[in-house]
mmCIF file of C-alpha atoms in Angstrom:
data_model
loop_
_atom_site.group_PDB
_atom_site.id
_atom_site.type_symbol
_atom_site.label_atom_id
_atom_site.label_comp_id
_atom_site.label_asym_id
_atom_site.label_seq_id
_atom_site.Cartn_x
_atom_site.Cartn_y
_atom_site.Cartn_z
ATOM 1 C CA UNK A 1 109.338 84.847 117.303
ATOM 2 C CA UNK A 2 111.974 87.151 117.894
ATOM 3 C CA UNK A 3 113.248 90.847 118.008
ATOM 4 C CA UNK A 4 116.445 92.045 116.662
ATOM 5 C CA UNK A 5 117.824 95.597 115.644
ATOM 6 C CA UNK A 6 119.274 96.526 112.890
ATOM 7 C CA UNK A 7 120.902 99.722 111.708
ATOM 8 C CA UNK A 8 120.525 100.820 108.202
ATOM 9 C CA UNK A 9 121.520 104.272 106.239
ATOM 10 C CA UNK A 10 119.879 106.618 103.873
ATOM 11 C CA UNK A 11 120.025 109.880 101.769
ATOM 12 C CA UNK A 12 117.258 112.519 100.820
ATOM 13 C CA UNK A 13 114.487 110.277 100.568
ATOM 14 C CA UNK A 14 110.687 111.632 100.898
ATOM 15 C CA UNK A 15 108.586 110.066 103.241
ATOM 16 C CA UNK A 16 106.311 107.455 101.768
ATOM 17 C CA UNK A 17 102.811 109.169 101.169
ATOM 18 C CA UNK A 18 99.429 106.955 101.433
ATOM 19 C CA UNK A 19 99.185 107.156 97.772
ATOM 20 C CA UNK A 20 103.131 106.694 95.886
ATOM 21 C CA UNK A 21 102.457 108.905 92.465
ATOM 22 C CA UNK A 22 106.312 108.953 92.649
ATOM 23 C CA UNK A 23 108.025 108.506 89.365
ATOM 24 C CA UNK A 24 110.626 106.847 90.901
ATOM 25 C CA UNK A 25 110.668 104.020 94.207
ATOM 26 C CA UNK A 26 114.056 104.381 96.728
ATOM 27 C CA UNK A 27 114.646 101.184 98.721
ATOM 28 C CA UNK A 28 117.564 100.338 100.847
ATOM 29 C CA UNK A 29 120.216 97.561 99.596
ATOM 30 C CA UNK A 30 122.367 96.213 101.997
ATOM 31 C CA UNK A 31 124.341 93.177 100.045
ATOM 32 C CA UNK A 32 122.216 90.419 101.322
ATOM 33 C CA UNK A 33 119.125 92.161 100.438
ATOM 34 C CA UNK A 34 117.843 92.476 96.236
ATOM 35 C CA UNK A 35 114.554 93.827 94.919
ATOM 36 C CA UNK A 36 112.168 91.918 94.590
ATOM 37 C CA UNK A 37 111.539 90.830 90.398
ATOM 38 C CA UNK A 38 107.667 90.977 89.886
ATOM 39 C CA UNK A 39 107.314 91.041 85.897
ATOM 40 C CA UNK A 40 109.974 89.946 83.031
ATOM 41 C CA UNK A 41 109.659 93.258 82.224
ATOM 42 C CA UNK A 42 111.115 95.164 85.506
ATOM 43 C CA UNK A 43 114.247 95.722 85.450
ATOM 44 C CA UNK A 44 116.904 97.612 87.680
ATOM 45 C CA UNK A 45 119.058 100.415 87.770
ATOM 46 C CA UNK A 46 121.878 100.042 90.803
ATOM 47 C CA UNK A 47 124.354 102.889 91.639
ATOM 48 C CA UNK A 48 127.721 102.878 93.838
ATOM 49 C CA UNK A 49 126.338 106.099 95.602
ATOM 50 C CA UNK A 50 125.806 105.276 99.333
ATOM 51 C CA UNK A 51 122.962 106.899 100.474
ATOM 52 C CA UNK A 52 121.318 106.532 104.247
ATOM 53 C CA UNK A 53 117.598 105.724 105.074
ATOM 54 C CA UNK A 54 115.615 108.523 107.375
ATOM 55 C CA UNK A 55 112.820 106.601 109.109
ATOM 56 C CA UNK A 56 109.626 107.418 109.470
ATOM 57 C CA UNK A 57 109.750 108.429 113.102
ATOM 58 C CA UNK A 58 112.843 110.568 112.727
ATOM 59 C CA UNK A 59 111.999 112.225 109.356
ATOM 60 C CA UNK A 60 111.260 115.382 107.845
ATOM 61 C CA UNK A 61 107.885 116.884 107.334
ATOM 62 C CA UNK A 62 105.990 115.031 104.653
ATOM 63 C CA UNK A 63 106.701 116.146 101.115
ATOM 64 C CA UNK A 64 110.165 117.724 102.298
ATOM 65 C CA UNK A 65 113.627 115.835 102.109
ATOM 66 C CA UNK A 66 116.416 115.519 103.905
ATOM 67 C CA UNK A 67 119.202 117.273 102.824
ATOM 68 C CA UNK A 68 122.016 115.482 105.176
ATOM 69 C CA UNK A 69 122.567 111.785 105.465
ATOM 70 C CA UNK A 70 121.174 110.198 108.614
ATOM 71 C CA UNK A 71 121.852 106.584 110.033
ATOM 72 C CA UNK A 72 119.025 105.100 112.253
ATOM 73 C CA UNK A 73 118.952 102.246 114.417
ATOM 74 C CA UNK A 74 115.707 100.228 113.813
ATOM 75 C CA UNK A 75 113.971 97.218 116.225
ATOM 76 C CA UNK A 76 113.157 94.662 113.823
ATOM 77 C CA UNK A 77 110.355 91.936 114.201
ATOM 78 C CA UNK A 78 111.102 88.638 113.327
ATOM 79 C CA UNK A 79 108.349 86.392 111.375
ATOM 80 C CA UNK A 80 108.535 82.911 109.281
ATOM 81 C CA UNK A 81 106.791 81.744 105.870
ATOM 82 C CA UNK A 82 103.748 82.069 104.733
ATOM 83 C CA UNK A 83 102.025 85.442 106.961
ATOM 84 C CA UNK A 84 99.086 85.880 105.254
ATOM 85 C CA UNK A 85 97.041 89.180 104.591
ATOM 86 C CA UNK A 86 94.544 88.120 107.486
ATOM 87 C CA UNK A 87 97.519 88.021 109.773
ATOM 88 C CA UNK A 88 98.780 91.247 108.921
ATOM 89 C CA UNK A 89 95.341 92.864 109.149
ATOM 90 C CA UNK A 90 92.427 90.706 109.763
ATOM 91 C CA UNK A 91 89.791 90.670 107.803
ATOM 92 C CA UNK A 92 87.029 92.468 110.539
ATOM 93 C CA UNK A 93 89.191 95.688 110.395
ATOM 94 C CA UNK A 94 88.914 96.192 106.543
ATOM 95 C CA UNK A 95 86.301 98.677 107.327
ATOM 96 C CA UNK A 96 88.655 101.442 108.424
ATOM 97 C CA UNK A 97 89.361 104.091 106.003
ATOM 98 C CA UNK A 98 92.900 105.127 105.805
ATOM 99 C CA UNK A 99 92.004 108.430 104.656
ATOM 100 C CA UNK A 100 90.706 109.290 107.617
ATOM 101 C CA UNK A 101 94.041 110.188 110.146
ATOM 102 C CA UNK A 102 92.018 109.043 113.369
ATOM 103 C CA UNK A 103 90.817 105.709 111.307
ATOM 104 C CA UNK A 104 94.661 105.486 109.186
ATOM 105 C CA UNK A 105 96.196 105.588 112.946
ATOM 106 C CA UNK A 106 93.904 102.927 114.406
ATOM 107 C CA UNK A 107 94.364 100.988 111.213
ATOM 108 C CA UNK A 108 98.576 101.013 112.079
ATOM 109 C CA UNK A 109 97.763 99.767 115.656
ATOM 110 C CA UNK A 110 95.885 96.201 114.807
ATOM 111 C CA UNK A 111 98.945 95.498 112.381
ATOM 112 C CA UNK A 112 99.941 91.808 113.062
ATOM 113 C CA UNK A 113 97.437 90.979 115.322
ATOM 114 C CA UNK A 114 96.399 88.448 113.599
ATOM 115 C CA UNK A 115 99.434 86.380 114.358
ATOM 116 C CA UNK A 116 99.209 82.802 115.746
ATOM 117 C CA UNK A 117 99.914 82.343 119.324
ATOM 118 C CA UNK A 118 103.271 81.011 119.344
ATOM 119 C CA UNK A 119 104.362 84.968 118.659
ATOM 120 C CA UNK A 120 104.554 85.825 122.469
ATOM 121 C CA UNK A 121 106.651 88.933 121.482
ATOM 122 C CA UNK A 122 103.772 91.774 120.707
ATOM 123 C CA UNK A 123 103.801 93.390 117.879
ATOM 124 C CA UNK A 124 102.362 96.429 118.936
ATOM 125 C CA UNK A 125 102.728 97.066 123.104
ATOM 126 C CA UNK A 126 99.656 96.897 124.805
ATOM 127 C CA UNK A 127 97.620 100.341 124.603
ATOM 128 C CA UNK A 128 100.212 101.765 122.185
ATOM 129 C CA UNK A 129 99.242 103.188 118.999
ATOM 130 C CA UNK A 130 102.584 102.730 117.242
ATOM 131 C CA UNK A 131 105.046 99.660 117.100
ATOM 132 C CA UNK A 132 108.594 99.982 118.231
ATOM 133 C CA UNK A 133 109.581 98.042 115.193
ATOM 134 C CA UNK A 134 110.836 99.675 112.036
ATOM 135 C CA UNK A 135 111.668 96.654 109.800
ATOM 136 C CA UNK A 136 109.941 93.311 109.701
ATOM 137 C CA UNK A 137 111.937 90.562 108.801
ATOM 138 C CA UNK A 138 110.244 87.415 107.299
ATOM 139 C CA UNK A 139 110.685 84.183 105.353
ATOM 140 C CA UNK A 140 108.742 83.215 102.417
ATOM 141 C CA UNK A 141 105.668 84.380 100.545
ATOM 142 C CA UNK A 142 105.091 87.213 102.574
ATOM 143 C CA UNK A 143 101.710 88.870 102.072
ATOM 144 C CA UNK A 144 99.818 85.546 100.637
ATOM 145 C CA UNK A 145 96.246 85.216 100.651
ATOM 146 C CA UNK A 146 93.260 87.626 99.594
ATOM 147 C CA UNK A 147 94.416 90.768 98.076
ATOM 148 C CA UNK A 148 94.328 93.911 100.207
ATOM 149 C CA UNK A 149 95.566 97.076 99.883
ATOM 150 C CA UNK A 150 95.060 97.826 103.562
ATOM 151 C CA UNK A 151 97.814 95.096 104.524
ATOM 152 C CA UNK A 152 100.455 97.371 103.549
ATOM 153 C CA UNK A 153 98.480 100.592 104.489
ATOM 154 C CA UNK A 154 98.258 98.679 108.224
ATOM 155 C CA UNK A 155 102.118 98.437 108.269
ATOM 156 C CA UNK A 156 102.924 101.529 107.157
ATOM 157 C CA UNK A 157 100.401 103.492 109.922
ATOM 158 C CA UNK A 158 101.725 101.058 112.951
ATOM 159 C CA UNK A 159 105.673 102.896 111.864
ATOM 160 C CA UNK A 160 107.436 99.976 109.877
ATOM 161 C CA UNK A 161 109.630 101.482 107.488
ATOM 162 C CA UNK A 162 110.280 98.390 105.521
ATOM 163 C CA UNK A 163 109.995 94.828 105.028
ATOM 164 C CA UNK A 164 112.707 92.282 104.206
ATOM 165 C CA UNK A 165 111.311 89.072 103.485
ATOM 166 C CA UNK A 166 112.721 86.132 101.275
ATOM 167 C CA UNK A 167 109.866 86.038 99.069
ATOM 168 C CA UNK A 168 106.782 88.064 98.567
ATOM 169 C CA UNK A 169 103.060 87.146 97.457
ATOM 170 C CA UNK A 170 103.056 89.377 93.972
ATOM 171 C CA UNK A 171 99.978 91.085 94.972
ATOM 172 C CA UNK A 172 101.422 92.231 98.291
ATOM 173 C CA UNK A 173 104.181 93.427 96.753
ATOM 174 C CA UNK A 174 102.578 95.520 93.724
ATOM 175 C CA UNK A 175 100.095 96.766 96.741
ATOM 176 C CA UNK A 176 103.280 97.783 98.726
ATOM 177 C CA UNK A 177 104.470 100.068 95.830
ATOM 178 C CA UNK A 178 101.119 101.131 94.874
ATOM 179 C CA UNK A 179 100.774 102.284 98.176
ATOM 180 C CA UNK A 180 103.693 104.018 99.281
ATOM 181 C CA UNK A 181 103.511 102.961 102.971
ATOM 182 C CA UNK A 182 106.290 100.314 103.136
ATOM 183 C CA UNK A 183 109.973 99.590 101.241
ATOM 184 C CA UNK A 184 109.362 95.492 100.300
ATOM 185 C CA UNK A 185 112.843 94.412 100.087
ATOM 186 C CA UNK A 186 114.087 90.834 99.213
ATOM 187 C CA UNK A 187 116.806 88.898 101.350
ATOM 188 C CA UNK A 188 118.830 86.455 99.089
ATOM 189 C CA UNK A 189 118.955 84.576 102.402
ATOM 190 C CA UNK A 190 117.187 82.854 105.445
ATOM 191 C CA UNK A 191 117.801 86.511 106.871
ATOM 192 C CA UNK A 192 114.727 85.486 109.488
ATOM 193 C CA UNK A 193 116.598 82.402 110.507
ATOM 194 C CA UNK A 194 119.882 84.851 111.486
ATOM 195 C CA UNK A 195 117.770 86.970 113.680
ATOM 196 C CA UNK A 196 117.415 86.599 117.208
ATOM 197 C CA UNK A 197 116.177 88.579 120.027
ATOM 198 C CA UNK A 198 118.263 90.491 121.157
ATOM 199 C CA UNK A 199 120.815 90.923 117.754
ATOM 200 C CA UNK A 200 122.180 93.720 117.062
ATOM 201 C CA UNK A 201 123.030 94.575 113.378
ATOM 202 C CA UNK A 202 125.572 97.481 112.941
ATOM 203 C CA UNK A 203 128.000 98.608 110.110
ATOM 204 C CA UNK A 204 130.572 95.993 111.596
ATOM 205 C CA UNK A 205 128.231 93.453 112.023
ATOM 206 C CA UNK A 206 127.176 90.198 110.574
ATOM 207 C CA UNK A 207 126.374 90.722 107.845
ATOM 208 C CA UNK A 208 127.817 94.364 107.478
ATOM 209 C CA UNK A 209 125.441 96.468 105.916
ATOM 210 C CA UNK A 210 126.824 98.350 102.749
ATOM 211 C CA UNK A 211 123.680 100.570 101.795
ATOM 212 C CA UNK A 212 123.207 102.054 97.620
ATOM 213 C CA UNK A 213 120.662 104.014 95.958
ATOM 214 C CA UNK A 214 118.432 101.085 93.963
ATOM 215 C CA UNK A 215 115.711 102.191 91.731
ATOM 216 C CA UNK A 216 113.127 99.780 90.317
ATOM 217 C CA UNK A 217 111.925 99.909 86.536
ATOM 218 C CA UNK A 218 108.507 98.037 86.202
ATOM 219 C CA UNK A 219 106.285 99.289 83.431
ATOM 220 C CA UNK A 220 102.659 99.320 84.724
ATOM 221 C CA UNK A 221 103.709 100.486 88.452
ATOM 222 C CA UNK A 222 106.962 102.204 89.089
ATOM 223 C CA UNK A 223 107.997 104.620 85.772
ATOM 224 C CA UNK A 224 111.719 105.944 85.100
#
């Protein structure tokens, strides 16, 4: 539908690993965006600390942080309601083992090709690896359809840093944390229907972007 790009910040955050044995999850929170409520029992813990987001391209080795802030600029890839799991990652590719790097890698580059026609912006450029695209933006019930963890996974290995959708499918998001490969993050808005190509969201922008440290409390899946 459309490409926009958006700049978001970030503080000494480790770089999501395949599997998140993390204690704690870090997501950005710009004000229009809120985490996403899966159980009546999660609850959340918000802080006036700003704190700016390293993304995956740019960041440190894996298991190292970042001891200064960064800001990035990230592309971000405009979708509607209702992208299923077999449009993330269709179902014939389910075969790939992410624990494999060659097979994790190939996984990242079929992310979204399931999408219908009417997307005439690629996802993924021809004979590239790796999307351009660090957030996806979408509308409702994001991640619907069949469970699968390698939805996420797919995401994550293409170079999306994070989603920020209206609404999430609960199994997509529990497999997001579970994971580790993506941030799902919740717009309180039609954030997709703001985007167009071409946008460009920056600190003085609409909407400005004030970015906190946001930890998530869900017994069964993220632990204090």
């Amino acid at each position: 539908m459309a490409a926009a790009s958006i700049s978001l910040s970030h503080k000494s955050i480790l770089t999501p690993s395949p599997i998140l044995k993390a204690k704690t999850f870090l997501g950005v929170l710009p004000n229009s965006i809120k985490f996403p409520v899966c159980t009546s029992r999660a609850a959340a813990i918000t802080s006036s600390r700003a704190i700016s987001v390293v993304p995956r391209a740019t960041s440190v080795d894996s298991g190292s942080t970042s001891e200064a802030g960064s800001t990035f600029h990230g592309l971000c890839y405009v979708v509607g309601d209702n992208i299923d799991t077999d449009q993330i990652i269709p179902a014939e590719y389910l075969t790939l083992v992410p624990s494999k790097p060659d097979e994790y890698e190939k996984l990242g580059s079929y992310a979204l090709i399931g999408l219908p026609a009417n997307y005439t912006t690629r996802f993924i450029d021809q004979n590239e690896m790796k999307t351009k695209y660090k957030i996806v933006i979408a509308g409702e019930n994001f991640g619907c359809g069949s469970s699968r963890e390698h939805a996420p996974v797919a995401l994550g290995a293409s170079g999306v840093a994070t989603v920020v959708a209206e609404s999430y499918a609960r199994i997509f998001f529990r497999n997001s944390v579970a994971t580790g490969e993506i941030y799902p993050l919740e717009s309180e808005g039609r954030l997709c229907d703001e985007c167009n190509t071409g946008d460009v969201y920056r600190d003085d922008s609409r909407p400005k972007l004030s970015v906190f440290l946001h930890r998530a409390l869900n017994a069964g899946f993220i632990e204090s």
